Amino acid sequence: MLPSQEASKLYHDNYMRNSRAIGVLWAIFTICFAIINVVVFIQPYWIGDSVNTPKPGYFGLFHYCVGNGVANRELTCRGSFTDFSTIPSGAFKAASFFVLLSMVLILGCITCFALFFFCNTATVYKICAWMQLFAAVCLVLACMIFPDGWDSETIRDMCGDKTGKYSLGDCSVRWAYILAIIGILNALILSFLAFVLGNRQNDLLHEELKADNKDFVGTAPSLQSNPVETRANLEGWQPKCIPPSFGPGLPNNSYLARGYKLDENQLRH
């Protein structure tokens, strides 16, 4: 093996070892992001009451629970994603749709992990990267649209008269909203990492092909050189055939090497 081939093989082995480790971490954090997305979609803790709110309660994307007064802590829960008429605001409906779309995209990305066994690795990385990027965009849209529905009558009853679009009044942001923002950052980082891994796989393949071509060109005889040198080089490329032994008393190459012709009588004996 030529030195360039040895260096290329060593570089390839080191890179593959590191890329597998990074790829495993990328897959683990992708699964974590999917869990975050599901929790954000289901849990009704995007905004909630505080000490100064007229009524206790909390709101999610489509499900919410509101009490009858400060003294009465019993909550009445309403809202279902299957029945859009129960969602208190059109902005909440749009935000619910985008979070659901983000969840479908990231679950589809996890399903694409099986393609690593059948398709080109770089192609699968790029498919997952685009899906993660679109999932992040959907979450961004959901987080931006959701506050537009804070002026609905149901939320104003719980949060006070100061409540309006992009203003919560006496209410406060809860952990599910914050988790959605963290999920956006997570998805963007994962998408960037997947693009890097996919492009690096392509670059590595191109480098290997270039190295193989250089080695082949460097060892093959050039037809544009001196005819005498070319003939000498081509002689080295001819296969060396050893003639078989013609009998117990005849060596393999002795007669042929000296240019002797075998007599038919010798061949018979």
Coordinates of C-alpha atoms in Angstrom, one line a residue:
M1 CA 0.0 0.0 0.0
L2 CA 1.4 3.4 -1.0
P3 CA 2.0 6.1 1.7
S4 CA -0.8 8.3 0.4
Q5 CA -3.2 5.3 0.6
E6 CA -2.1 4.6 4.2
A7 CA -2.6 8.2 5.2
S8 CA -6.0 8.3 3.5
K9 CA -7.1 5.1 5.2
L10 CA -5.9 6.3 8.6
Y11 CA -7.7 9.6 8.2
H12 CA -10.8 7.7 7.0
D13 CA -10.8 5.4 10.0
N14 CA -10.4 8.3 12.5
Y15 CA -13.1 10.3 10.9
M16 CA -15.5 7.4 10.8
R17 CA -14.9 6.7 14.4
N18 CA -15.6 10.3 15.4
S19 CA -18.5 10.7 13.1
R20 CA -20.2 7.7 14.5
A21 CA -19.9 9.1 18.0
I22 CA -21.3 12.5 16.9
G23 CA -24.0 10.8 14.9
V24 CA -25.2 8.8 18.0
L25 CA -25.3 12.0 20.1
W26 CA -27.2 13.7 17.3
A27 CA -29.8 10.8 17.2
I28 CA -30.2 10.9 21.0
F29 CA -30.8 14.6 21.1
T30 CA -33.2 14.3 18.2
I31 CA -35.3 11.8 20.2
C32 CA -35.1 14.3 23.2
F33 CA -36.4 17.0 20.9
A34 CA -39.3 14.8 19.8
I35 CA -40.2 14.2 23.5
I36 CA -40.1 18.0 24.1
N37 CA -42.3 18.6 21.1
V38 CA -44.9 16.1 22.3
V39 CA -44.9 17.5 25.8
V40 CA -45.3 21.0 24.6
F41 CA -48.2 20.0 22.4
I42 CA -50.1 18.1 25.1
Q43 CA -49.5 20.0 28.3
P44 CA -51.8 23.0 29.0
Y45 CA -49.1 25.1 30.8
W46 CA -48.2 27.8 28.3
I47 CA -49.6 30.6 30.4
G48 CA -51.2 30.6 33.9
D49 CA -52.4 32.6 36.8
S50 CA -50.4 34.5 39.4
V51 CA -51.0 36.0 42.8
N52 CA -52.9 39.0 41.4
T53 CA -55.1 37.3 38.9
P54 CA -58.9 37.5 39.4
K55 CA -59.3 33.8 38.8
P56 CA -57.0 30.8 39.0
G57 CA -56.3 28.7 35.9
Y58 CA -53.9 27.9 33.1
F59 CA -53.9 27.7 29.3
G60 CA -52.3 25.5 26.7
L61 CA -52.5 25.4 23.0
F62 CA -56.0 24.0 22.9
H63 CA -56.8 22.8 26.5
Y64 CA -57.4 25.2 29.4
C65 CA -58.7 25.1 32.9
V66 CA -60.2 28.2 34.7
G67 CA -61.7 28.6 38.2
N68 CA -64.8 30.5 39.2
G69 CA -63.0 32.9 41.6
V70 CA -60.1 33.4 44.0
A71 CA -61.8 31.7 46.9
N72 CA -62.9 28.7 44.8
R73 CA -59.9 26.8 43.6
E74 CA -61.9 24.2 41.7
L75 CA -61.1 24.4 38.0
T76 CA -63.3 23.7 35.1
C77 CA -61.4 22.4 32.1
R78 CA -62.4 22.7 28.5
G79 CA -60.8 22.5 25.0
S80 CA -60.0 19.7 22.7
F81 CA -57.8 19.5 19.5
T82 CA -60.4 17.4 17.8
D83 CA -63.1 20.1 18.4
F84 CA -61.7 23.4 17.2
S85 CA -64.8 25.2 18.4
T86 CA -63.8 24.7 22.0
I87 CA -60.4 26.5 21.5
P88 CA -60.8 30.1 22.8
S89 CA -58.9 31.9 20.1
G90 CA -58.0 31.6 16.4
A91 CA -54.4 32.3 17.2
F92 CA -54.4 29.3 19.6
K93 CA -55.8 27.2 16.8
A94 CA -53.0 28.2 14.4
A95 CA -50.4 27.7 17.0
S96 CA -51.8 24.2 17.7
F97 CA -51.6 23.3 14.1
F98 CA -47.9 24.5 13.7
V99 CA -46.8 22.6 16.9
L100 CA -48.6 19.5 15.6
L101 CA -46.9 19.8 12.2
S102 CA -43.5 20.2 14.0
M103 CA -44.2 17.1 16.0
V104 CA -45.1 15.1 12.8
L105 CA -41.9 16.3 11.1
I106 CA -39.6 15.3 14.0
L107 CA -41.3 11.9 14.4
G108 CA -40.8 11.4 10.7
C109 CA -37.2 12.3 11.1
I110 CA -36.8 9.6 13.7
T111 CA -38.5 7.2 11.3
C112 CA -35.9 8.1 8.7
F113 CA -33.2 6.7 11.0
A114 CA -34.0 3.3 9.4
L115 CA -32.8 4.6 6.0
F116 CA -29.2 4.6 7.3
F117 CA -29.2 0.9 6.7
F118 CA -30.4 1.1 3.1
C119 CA -29.4 4.6 1.6
N120 CA -26.4 6.8 1.4
T121 CA -25.5 8.2 4.8
A122 CA -25.0 11.8 3.5
T123 CA -28.4 11.8 1.9
V124 CA -30.2 10.6 5.0
Y125 CA -28.4 13.2 7.1
K126 CA -29.6 16.0 4.7
I127 CA -33.2 14.7 4.7
C128 CA -33.3 14.7 8.5
A129 CA -31.6 18.2 8.6
W130 CA -34.3 19.7 6.4
M131 CA -37.1 18.0 8.5
Q132 CA -35.5 19.4 11.7
L133 CA -35.2 22.8 10.2
F134 CA -38.8 22.9 9.1
A135 CA -39.8 21.6 12.6
A136 CA -37.9 24.5 14.1
V137 CA -39.6 27.0 11.8
C138 CA -43.1 25.6 12.7
L139 CA -42.3 26.0 16.4
V140 CA -41.1 29.6 15.8
L141 CA -44.4 30.4 14.1
A142 CA -46.4 28.8 16.9
C143 CA -44.5 30.8 19.6
M144 CA -45.0 34.0 17.6
I145 CA -48.7 33.4 16.9
F146 CA -49.7 32.2 20.3
P147 CA -49.5 35.6 22.1
D148 CA -51.8 37.1 19.5
G149 CA -54.7 35.3 21.1
W150 CA -54.2 36.7 24.6
D151 CA -56.9 39.3 24.1
S152 CA -59.7 36.6 24.0
E153 CA -62.5 37.1 26.5
T154 CA -61.7 33.8 28.3
I155 CA -58.1 34.9 29.0
R156 CA -59.1 38.4 30.0
D157 CA -61.5 37.0 32.6
M158 CA -58.7 35.2 34.2
C159 CA -55.8 37.6 33.7
G160 CA -57.6 40.9 34.2
D161 CA -58.5 43.9 32.0
K162 CA -54.9 44.8 31.3
T163 CA -54.5 41.7 29.2
G164 CA -54.2 42.2 25.4
K165 CA -52.3 40.9 22.4
Y166 CA -48.7 40.2 23.4
S167 CA -49.5 41.5 26.9
L168 CA -50.4 39.0 29.7
G169 CA -51.6 41.5 32.3
D170 CA -51.5 39.8 35.7
C171 CA -50.8 36.3 34.3
S172 CA -47.4 34.8 33.6
V173 CA -45.7 32.6 31.2
R174 CA -45.5 29.0 32.3
W175 CA -42.9 26.3 31.7
A176 CA -44.4 24.7 28.5
Y177 CA -43.9 28.0 26.6
I178 CA -40.3 28.2 27.8
L179 CA -39.8 24.6 26.8
A180 CA -41.0 25.3 23.3
I181 CA -38.4 28.1 23.0
I182 CA -35.7 25.7 24.2
G183 CA -37.0 23.2 21.6
I184 CA -36.5 25.8 18.8
L185 CA -32.8 26.2 19.8
N186 CA -32.4 22.5 20.0
A187 CA -33.9 21.9 16.6
L188 CA -31.7 24.6 14.9
I189 CA -28.6 23.1 16.4
L190 CA -29.5 19.6 15.4
S191 CA -30.3 20.7 11.9
F192 CA -27.0 22.5 11.5
L193 CA -25.1 19.5 12.8
A194 CA -26.9 17.2 10.4
F195 CA -26.0 19.4 7.5
V196 CA -22.4 19.4 8.6
L197 CA -22.3 15.6 8.9
G198 CA -24.0 15.1 5.5
N199 CA -21.6 17.5 3.7
R200 CA -18.6 16.0 5.4
Q201 CA -19.6 12.6 4.2
N202 CA -19.6 13.8 0.7
D203 CA -16.3 15.6 1.0
L204 CA -14.7 12.5 2.4
L205 CA -16.0 10.4 -0.5
H206 CA -14.6 12.9 -3.0
E207 CA -11.2 12.9 -1.2
E208 CA -11.0 9.1 -1.4
L209 CA -11.8 9.1 -5.1
K210 CA -9.2 11.8 -5.8
A211 CA -6.6 9.8 -3.8
D212 CA -7.3 6.6 -5.7
N213 CA -7.1 8.4 -9.1
K214 CA -3.8 10.0 -8.2
D215 CA -2.3 6.7 -7.1
F216 CA -3.5 5.1 -10.4
V217 CA -2.2 7.8 -12.6
G218 CA 1.1 7.8 -10.7
T219 CA 1.7 4.1 -11.1
A220 CA 0.4 3.6 -14.7
P221 CA 2.9 4.1 -17.6
S222 CA 2.4 7.3 -19.6
L223 CA 1.8 6.8 -23.3
Q224 CA 3.0 10.4 -24.0
S225 CA 6.6 9.8 -22.8
N226 CA 9.6 8.5 -24.7
P227 CA 8.7 5.4 -26.8
V228 CA 11.7 3.4 -25.4
E229 CA 10.8 4.2 -21.8
T230 CA 7.1 3.4 -22.5
R231 CA 8.1 0.1 -24.0
A232 CA 10.2 -0.7 -21.0
N233 CA 7.4 0.3 -18.6
L234 CA 4.9 -1.8 -20.5
E235 CA 7.2 -4.8 -20.4
G236 CA 6.9 -4.6 -16.6
W237 CA 3.1 -4.7 -16.9
Q238 CA 3.1 -7.9 -18.9
P239 CA 2.1 -11.0 -17.0
K240 CA 4.9 -13.5 -16.3
C241 CA 3.9 -17.0 -17.4
I242 CA 6.0 -19.9 -16.3
P243 CA 5.7 -22.8 -18.9
P244 CA 4.9 -26.2 -17.5
S245 CA 7.4 -28.9 -17.1
F246 CA 7.6 -31.2 -20.2
G247 CA 9.0 -34.2 -18.3
P248 CA 11.0 -35.2 -15.3
G249 CA 14.3 -34.4 -17.0
L250 CA 13.3 -31.0 -18.5
P251 CA 13.3 -27.9 -16.3
N252 CA 10.6 -25.4 -16.7
N253 CA 12.4 -22.4 -18.1
S254 CA 15.9 -23.6 -19.1
Y255 CA 15.2 -24.4 -22.8
L256 CA 12.9 -21.4 -23.3
A257 CA 15.2 -19.0 -21.6
R258 CA 18.1 -20.0 -23.8
G259 CA 16.0 -20.0 -27.0
Y260 CA 16.3 -23.7 -27.6
K261 CA 13.6 -25.6 -29.5
L262 CA 12.4 -28.8 -28.1
D263 CA 12.8 -31.9 -30.3
E264 CA 9.8 -34.1 -30.8
N265 CA 11.8 -37.1 -29.6
Q266 CA 12.6 -35.3 -26.3
L267 CA 8.9 -34.5 -25.8
R268 CA 8.0 -38.2 -26.3
H269 CA 10.4 -39.2 -23.6

